[in-house]
CSV table of C-alpha atoms in Angstrom, one decimal:
chain,number,residue,atom,x,y,z
A,22,MET,CA,112.4,115.6,89.9
A,23,LEU,CA,109.3,117.7,89.8
A,24,VAL,CA,107.0,116.2,92.5
A,25,VAL,CA,103.3,116.9,93.0
A,26,ALA,CA,102.4,116.0,96.6
A,27,ALA,CA,98.7,115.7,97.4
A,28,LEU,CA,97.9,116.0,101.1
A,29,GLY,CA,95.0,113.9,102.4
A,30,GLY,CA,92.5,115.4,104.8
A,31,ASN,CA,94.3,113.8,107.7
A,32,ALA,CA,97.2,116.2,107.0
A,33,LEU,CA,95.0,119.0,108.2
A,34,LEU,CA,92.4,117.5,110.5
A,35,LYS,CA,92.3,114.0,111.9
A,36,ARG,CA,89.0,112.2,112.1
A,37,GLY,CA,87.1,113.3,115.2
A,38,GLU,CA,89.3,116.3,115.9
A,39,PRO,CA,87.6,119.7,116.5
A,40,LEU,CA,87.4,122.0,113.5
A,41,THR,CA,89.6,124.6,115.2
A,42,ALA,CA,92.5,126.7,113.8
A,43,GLU,CA,94.8,125.4,116.5
A,44,ALA,CA,94.1,121.7,115.7
A,45,GLN,CA,94.7,122.4,112.0
A,46,ARG,CA,97.9,124.3,112.5
A,47,GLN,CA,99.4,121.5,114.7
A,48,ASN,CA,98.7,119.0,111.9
A,49,VAL,CA,100.0,121.3,109.2
A,50,GLN,CA,103.3,121.6,111.1
A,51,VAL,CA,103.7,117.9,110.9
A,52,ALA,CA,102.8,117.9,107.2
A,53,ALA,CA,105.3,120.8,106.5
A,54,ALA,CA,108.1,118.8,108.0
A,55,ALA,CA,107.4,115.9,105.6
A,56,LEU,CA,107.1,118.3,102.6
A,57,ALA,CA,110.4,120.1,103.6
A,58,ALA,CA,112.2,116.8,103.5
A,59,ILE,CA,111.2,116.4,99.8
A,60,VAL,CA,112.7,119.8,99.0
A,61,LYS,CA,115.8,119.1,101.0
A,62,ALA,CA,116.3,115.9,99.1
A,63,GLY,CA,116.7,118.0,96.0
A,64,HIS,CA,113.3,117.9,94.4
A,65,ARG,CA,111.1,120.7,93.0
A,66,LEU,CA,107.7,120.7,94.7
A,67,VAL,CA,104.0,121.5,94.1
A,68,VAL,CA,101.6,120.9,96.9
A,69,THR,CA,97.9,120.2,96.7
A,70,HIS,CA,95.5,119.5,99.6
A,71,GLY,CA,92.0,118.5,100.5
A,72,ASN,CA,89.3,120.7,102.1
A,73,GLY,CA,86.3,118.6,102.9
A,74,PRO,CA,86.0,119.4,106.6
A,75,GLN,CA,86.9,123.0,106.1
A,76,VAL,CA,84.4,123.7,103.3
A,77,GLY,CA,81.7,122.0,105.2
A,78,LEU,CA,82.5,124.1,108.3
A,79,LEU,CA,82.2,127.3,106.2
A,80,ALA,CA,78.9,126.1,104.8
A,81,LEU,CA,77.6,125.6,108.4
A,82,GLN,CA,78.7,129.1,109.2
A,83,GLY,CA,76.9,130.3,106.2
A,84,ALA,CA,73.7,128.7,107.5
A,85,ALA,CA,73.5,131.8,109.8
A,86,TYR,CA,72.5,133.8,106.7
A,87,ARG,CA,69.1,133.7,105.0
A,88,PRO,CA,68.9,130.8,102.6
A,89,ASN,CA,69.2,133.1,99.5
A,90,GLU,CA,72.2,134.9,101.1
A,91,ALA,CA,74.4,131.8,101.8
A,92,TYR,CA,77.7,131.7,99.8
A,93,PRO,CA,77.9,129.0,97.1
A,94,LEU,CA,80.4,126.1,97.2
A,95,ASP,CA,82.7,127.6,94.7
A,96,VAL,CA,83.2,130.7,96.8
A,97,LEU,CA,83.6,128.6,100.0
A,98,GLY,CA,86.2,126.5,98.1
A,99,ALA,CA,88.1,129.7,97.3
A,100,GLU,CA,88.0,130.7,100.9
A,101,THR,CA,89.4,127.3,102.1
A,102,GLU,CA,92.2,127.5,99.5
A,103,GLY,CA,93.3,130.8,101.0
A,104,MET,CA,92.9,129.6,104.6
A,105,ILE,CA,94.6,126.3,104.2
A,106,GLY,CA,97.2,127.6,101.8
A,107,TYR,CA,98.2,130.3,104.2
A,108,MET,CA,98.9,127.8,107.0
A,109,ILE,CA,100.8,125.4,104.7
A,110,GLU,CA,102.8,128.3,103.2
A,111,GLN,CA,103.8,129.7,106.5
A,112,GLU,CA,104.7,126.4,108.2
A,113,LEU,CA,106.6,125.2,105.1
A,114,GLU,CA,108.6,128.4,105.0
A,115,ASN,CA,109.4,127.9,108.7
A,116,ALA,CA,110.4,124.3,108.1
A,117,LEU,CA,112.8,125.4,105.3
A,118,GLY,CA,114.3,128.2,107.3
A,119,HIS,CA,112.9,130.8,104.9
A,120,ASP,CA,115.5,130.0,102.2
A,121,ARG,CA,113.0,129.0,99.5
A,122,PRO,CA,110.1,131.1,98.1
A,123,VAL,CA,106.7,129.6,98.7
A,124,ALA,CA,103.4,130.9,97.3
A,125,THR,CA,99.7,129.9,97.4
A,126,LEU,CA,97.7,130.3,94.2
A,127,LEU,CA,93.9,130.2,94.1
A,128,THR,CA,93.3,127.8,91.3
A,129,GLN,CA,90.2,127.5,89.1
A,130,VAL,CA,89.4,124.1,87.6
A,131,VAL,CA,87.0,123.7,84.7
A,132,VAL,CA,84.4,120.9,84.9
A,133,ASP,CA,81.7,119.9,82.4
A,134,SER,CA,78.3,121.3,83.2
A,135,ARG,CA,76.8,118.1,81.7
A,136,ASP,CA,78.8,115.8,84.1
A,137,PRO,CA,76.4,113.2,85.5
A,138,ALA,CA,78.0,113.7,89.0
A,139,PHE,CA,75.8,116.8,89.4
A,140,ALA,CA,72.7,114.5,89.6
A,141,LYS,CA,74.4,112.1,92.0
A,142,PRO,CA,76.2,113.8,95.0
A,143,THR,CA,79.0,111.6,96.4
A,144,LYS,CA,81.7,113.9,97.8
A,145,PHE,CA,81.8,114.1,101.6
A,146,VAL,CA,82.1,117.6,103.1
A,147,GLY,CA,81.9,118.9,106.6
A,148,PRO,CA,82.0,117.2,110.0
A,149,VAL,CA,80.6,113.8,110.9
A,150,TYR,CA,77.3,113.3,112.7
A,151,GLU,CA,75.2,110.6,114.2
A,152,LYS,CA,72.5,109.5,111.9
A,153,ASP,CA,69.6,111.2,113.7
A,154,GLU,CA,71.4,114.6,113.7
A,155,ALA,CA,72.5,114.2,110.1
A,156,GLU,CA,68.9,113.5,109.0
A,157,ALA,CA,67.6,116.5,111.0
A,158,ARG,CA,70.2,118.8,109.4
A,159,ALA,CA,69.5,117.4,106.0
A,160,THR,CA,65.8,118.1,106.3
A,161,ALA,CA,66.4,121.6,107.5
A,162,ALA,CA,69.0,122.6,105.0
A,163,GLY,CA,68.1,120.5,102.0
A,164,TRP,CA,71.3,118.4,102.1
A,165,THR,CA,72.0,115.0,100.6
A,166,ILE,CA,73.7,112.8,103.2
A,167,ALA,CA,75.4,109.4,103.2
A,168,ALA,CA,77.1,107.0,105.6
A,169,ASP,CA,80.8,107.6,106.1
A,170,GLY,CA,81.9,104.6,108.2
A,171,ASP,CA,79.8,104.4,111.3
A,172,LYS,CA,78.9,108.2,111.0
A,173,TRP,CA,77.0,110.3,108.5
A,174,ARG,CA,78.0,113.3,106.5
A,175,ARG,CA,76.8,115.8,103.9
A,176,VAL,CA,77.6,114.8,100.3
A,177,VAL,CA,77.8,117.2,97.3
A,178,PRO,CA,78.4,116.8,93.5
A,179,SER,CA,82.0,115.9,92.5
A,180,PRO,CA,82.4,116.4,88.8
A,181,LYS,CA,85.5,115.3,86.9
A,182,PRO,CA,88.2,118.0,86.4
A,183,VAL,CA,88.9,118.7,82.7
A,184,GLU,CA,91.0,121.8,82.5
A,185,ILE,CA,93.2,124.1,84.7
A,186,PRO,CA,93.1,127.5,83.1
A,187,ASP,CA,95.6,129.0,85.6
A,188,LEU,CA,98.4,126.6,84.3
A,189,LYS,CA,100.5,129.3,82.7
A,190,VAL,CA,100.7,131.2,86.0
A,191,LEU,CA,101.7,128.0,87.8
A,192,GLN,CA,104.5,127.3,85.3
A,193,LEU,CA,105.8,130.9,85.6
A,194,LEU,CA,106.1,130.4,89.4
A,195,LEU,CA,107.9,127.1,89.0
A,196,ASP,CA,110.3,128.5,86.4
A,197,GLN,CA,111.3,131.1,89.1
A,198,GLY,CA,112.0,128.4,91.6
A,199,VAL,CA,108.9,128.9,93.7
A,200,ILE,CA,107.3,126.1,95.7
A,201,VAL,CA,103.7,126.3,94.8
A,202,ILE,CA,100.6,125.4,96.8
A,203,CYS,CA,97.6,125.2,94.5
A,204,THR,CA,94.5,123.3,93.4
A,205,GLY,CA,93.4,123.1,97.0
A,206,GLY,CA,90.3,121.0,97.6
A,207,GLY,CA,90.5,120.0,93.9
A,208,GLY,CA,90.4,123.6,92.9
A,209,ILE,CA,87.6,126.1,92.6
A,210,PRO,CA,84.9,124.5,90.4
A,211,VAL,CA,84.0,126.5,87.3
A,212,VAL,CA,82.3,125.8,84.0
A,213,ARG,CA,83.1,127.5,80.6
A,214,ARG,CA,80.1,129.3,79.1
A,215,ASP,CA,79.4,129.5,75.4
A,216,ASP,CA,81.2,132.8,75.1
A,217,GLY,CA,84.3,131.4,76.7
A,218,SER,CA,83.8,133.1,80.1
A,219,LEU,CA,84.0,131.2,83.3
A,220,ILE,CA,81.4,131.0,86.2
A,221,GLY,CA,81.5,129.1,89.4
A,222,VAL,CA,79.3,126.0,90.2
A,223,GLU,CA,78.0,124.3,93.3
A,224,ALA,CA,80.4,121.3,93.6
A,225,VAL,CA,83.6,120.0,95.2
A,226,ILE,CA,86.1,118.4,92.8
A,227,ASP,CA,88.0,115.3,94.0
A,228,LYS,CA,91.4,116.4,95.2
A,229,ASP,CA,93.2,113.3,93.9
A,230,ALA,CA,91.7,113.5,90.4
A,231,ALA,CA,92.6,117.2,90.2
A,232,SER,CA,96.1,116.5,91.4
A,233,ALA,CA,96.6,113.8,88.7
A,234,LEU,CA,95.4,116.3,86.0
A,235,LEU,CA,97.7,119.0,87.4
A,236,ALA,CA,100.7,116.6,87.5
A,237,ARG,CA,100.1,115.5,83.9
A,238,GLN,CA,99.7,119.0,82.6
A,239,LEU,CA,102.8,120.2,84.4
A,240,GLY,CA,104.8,117.3,83.1
A,241,ALA,CA,105.7,116.2,86.7
A,242,ASP,CA,108.0,113.2,87.3
A,243,ALA,CA,106.1,111.9,90.3
A,244,LEU,CA,102.7,112.2,92.0
A,245,LEU,CA,102.5,111.5,95.7
A,246,LEU,CA,99.1,110.8,97.2
A,247,LEU,CA,99.8,111.1,101.0
A,248,THR,CA,97.4,109.8,103.6
A,249,ASP,CA,97.4,108.0,107.0
A,250,VAL,CA,97.6,104.5,105.6
A,251,ASP,CA,101.1,103.1,104.8
A,252,ALA,CA,100.1,101.5,101.4
A,253,VAL,CA,97.4,100.1,99.3
A,254,TYR,CA,96.2,96.8,100.7
A,255,ARG,CA,95.0,93.7,99.0
A,256,ASP,CA,91.9,92.3,100.8
A,257,PHE,CA,91.9,95.3,103.1
A,258,GLY,CA,90.0,94.6,106.4
A,259,SER,CA,90.4,90.9,106.2
A,260,ASP,CA,92.7,88.4,108.0
A,261,SER,CA,94.6,88.0,104.7
A,262,ALA,CA,95.2,91.8,104.1
A,263,ALA,CA,98.6,92.5,102.8
A,264,PRO,CA,100.3,95.7,101.5
A,265,ILE,CA,101.0,96.0,97.8
A,266,PRO,CA,104.4,97.4,97.1
A,267,LYS,CA,104.1,97.8,93.3
A,268,LEU,CA,101.3,98.0,90.8
A,269,THR,CA,101.3,98.5,87.0
A,270,THR,CA,98.6,100.8,85.7
A,271,GLU,CA,96.7,97.8,84.3
A,272,GLU,CA,96.9,96.1,87.7
A,273,ALA,CA,95.7,99.3,89.4
A,274,ARG,CA,92.6,99.4,87.2
A,275,ALA,CA,91.8,95.8,87.8
A,276,LEU,CA,92.3,95.9,91.6
A,277,GLY,CA,88.7,96.8,92.4
A,278,VAL,CA,89.4,99.0,95.4
A,279,PRO,CA,86.2,100.1,97.1
A,280,ALA,CA,85.2,103.6,96.3
A,281,GLY,CA,86.1,104.9,99.7
A,282,SER,CA,89.1,107.1,100.5
A,283,MET,CA,91.6,104.7,98.8
A,284,GLY,CA,89.6,104.2,95.6
A,285,PRO,CA,90.1,107.7,94.2
A,286,LYS,CA,93.8,107.6,95.0
A,287,VAL,CA,94.4,104.3,93.1
A,288,ALA,CA,92.4,105.7,90.1
A,289,ALA,CA,94.4,109.0,90.2
A,290,ALA,CA,97.7,107.2,90.6
A,291,GLY,CA,97.0,105.0,87.5
A,292,ASN,CA,95.7,108.0,85.5
A,293,PHE,CA,99.0,109.9,86.1
A,294,ALA,CA,101.3,106.9,85.7
A,295,GLU,CA,99.9,106.2,82.2
A,296,CYS,CA,101.7,109.3,80.9
A,297,GLY,CA,105.2,108.0,81.9
A,298,GLY,CA,105.8,109.2,85.4
A,299,PHE,CA,105.2,107.2,88.6
A,300,SER,CA,102.8,107.6,91.5
A,301,GLY,CA,103.2,106.7,95.1
A,302,ILE,CA,100.5,106.1,97.8
A,303,GLY,CA,101.4,106.0,101.4
A,304,ARG,CA,101.8,107.8,104.7
A,305,LEU,CA,102.7,111.5,104.9
A,306,GLU,CA,105.7,110.9,107.1
A,307,ASP,CA,107.1,108.4,104.5
A,308,ALA,CA,107.0,110.8,101.6
A,309,VAL,CA,110.8,110.7,100.8
A,310,ALA,CA,110.9,106.9,101.3
A,311,ILE,CA,107.9,106.5,98.9
A,312,LEU,CA,109.8,108.6,96.3
A,313,ASN,CA,112.8,106.3,96.7
A,314,GLY,CA,110.7,103.1,96.4
A,315,ARG,CA,111.3,102.1,100.0
A,316,ALA,CA,107.7,102.6,101.3
A,317,GLY,CA,104.1,102.8,100.2
A,318,THR,CA,102.7,101.5,97.0
A,319,ARG,CA,104.3,102.6,93.7
A,320,VAL,CA,102.2,102.7,90.5
A,321,ALA,CA,103.9,102.8,87.1
A,322,GLU,CA,103.0,101.9,83.6
A,323,ASP,CA,105.3,98.9,83.7
A,324,TYR,CA,108.0,97.2,85.9
A,325,PRO,CA,110.8,97.5,86.2
A,326,ALA,CA,109.7,101.1,86.7
A,327,THR,CA,111.8,103.4,84.5
A,328,HIS,CA,111.3,107.1,84.1
A,329,SER,CA,113.4,109.7,82.6
A,330,SER,CA,113.4,113.4,83.5
A,331,ARG,CA,110.4,114.8,81.7
A,332,SER,CA,110.3,118.2,80.1
A,333,ARG,CA,108.4,120.8,82.0
A,334,ASN,CA,107.9,123.8,79.7
A,335,SER,CA,105.5,126.2,78.2
A,336,SER,CA,104.6,124.0,75.2
A,337,ALA,CA,102.6,121.8,77.5
A,338,ILE,CA,101.0,124.9,79.0
A,339,GLU,CA,100.0,126.2,75.5
A,340,ALA,CA,98.5,122.8,74.7
A,341,ALA,CA,96.5,123.0,78.0
A,342,MET,CA,95.0,126.3,76.8
A,343,SER,CA,94.0,125.0,73.4
A,344,GLU,CA,90.3,124.7,72.4
A,345,ASP,CA,90.1,120.9,72.9
A,346,THR,CA,90.4,120.6,76.6
A,347,SER,CA,88.9,117.2,76.9
A,348,LYS,CA,92.1,115.4,75.9
A,349,PRO,CA,95.1,114.7,78.1
A,350,ILE,CA,98.0,117.2,77.9
A,351,TYR,CA,101.5,116.0,77.3
A,352,PRO,CA,104.7,118.0,77.5
A,353,GLN,CA,106.6,118.8,74.3
A,354,PRO,CA,110.4,119.2,73.8
A,355,ALA,CA,111.9,121.8,76.0
A,356,ARG,CA,112.6,125.4,74.8
A,357,ALA,CA,114.3,128.3,76.5
A,358,VAL,CA,112.3,130.0,79.2
A,359,LYS,CA,113.0,133.6,80.2
A,360,GLN,CA,113.7,134.4,83.8
A,361,GLY,CA,113.0,137.4,85.9
A,362,PRO,CA,110.8,140.4,85.2
A,363,ASP,CA,110.8,139.8,81.4
A,364,ALA,CA,109.1,136.4,82.0
A,365,LEU,CA,106.1,138.2,83.6
A,366,ALA,CA,105.9,140.7,80.8
A,367,ASP,CA,105.9,137.9,78.2
A,368,LEU,CA,103.2,136.1,80.2
A,369,VAL,CA,100.9,139.2,80.2
A,370,ALA,CA,101.5,139.7,76.5
A,371,GLN,CA,100.4,136.1,75.8
A,372,GLN,CA,97.0,136.5,77.5
A,373,PRO,CA,93.9,136.8,75.3
A,374,GLY,CA,92.5,140.3,75.1
C-alpha cells in the first residue's frame, strides 16, 4: 500500500517541553522508529508533519528585527520544512539502516486569497503562555491570541488547501522508490495571481487538511493521522467516554467532534476516505496496528471496509495541474512510467515554459 503518515506536533515536541533542537531530535527518533516499522511491513511511505511550535519560535526570533524586516509566515514555514524534514530524514535513514532512499521536499500549497479564514485567525503557533504574558506580547507585536486549554497562544489564519503544484515532483520521487517527507506544516502557503504566478501569503495551513489533499491527489491507499491519543472518543472527557474503533464517512461528519486537535483529524480522515481509501487515527507507536485494523479509529466510506490497490500514476498528477484546481483529483487507469534518468528528462520536458 501507499501510506501517507501525518505526524502530529507531539511527534516533534511534547506539550511543555523546551523548544530545543535536542528535545526535538529525541522525539523524532521515536517517530522514526514507528515510521520505519511501516516501511518494514512492506508499504510505500510519504511523511507529513506539523510545525506549529517551530514556526512560532522562528517568528519570536524574527521579533529581534525591525517590524518591517521580520520574515513573513510563508518564509518561516519553508524554514521549518527544511529544519524538521532534515531531522526526520536523518533519523528515518538511521532507523532503516540506510537501505532506502529518503528525501525532503519543500512543498508549496495553493490557497484561495478570498478564503474567509484570513479574516478569522484560528491556527495555534508558537509556545504557550500564561494569559497575562500572552496579552502583553499580543499588544506589543500585534498578534491575535486565543486560549489553548489552560494556556494562551498566538493564532494565525489557516486557509483551506486547494492545490499542490509540486505534485509531479513528488510522484517522480515515489516512482523511483524514494520515501518522501513533504507538505510539512501543511505546506508553504501561496496564492496564484492572475498571470498564473505564485506568491507567498501570511498563513499556516492545517497539516491534516493538507495531508488529506495530498493523499487524495497521490492516489494513496491509506492516510494515517498520528497523535498522542489512542483513538477518537465518543463523549471525550466524560465518565462515559469510549473509544470508537470504526466510523463511516457519514458517521464521522455527524460525530460533532469539538474543533480542537481531534476535530481537524476527523474531518481530514473523512475527506480522504470518501475517495475510496481508508483513514486511521491513533497513537504514533500504534501505526502498523492501525493499518492492520487492530488499534485506533478507522474511517472508511462503508463497512465492512473494502479497498483495492489504487493506481498511483501520472494521470492523476496531470489532472492536479489542470486549470480547475477547486475540484478533488482522482487517479486514472495506470500507464507505464519511465524509470531512471529518462524520467527526469521527461518531467522537465513537460513543464510549462
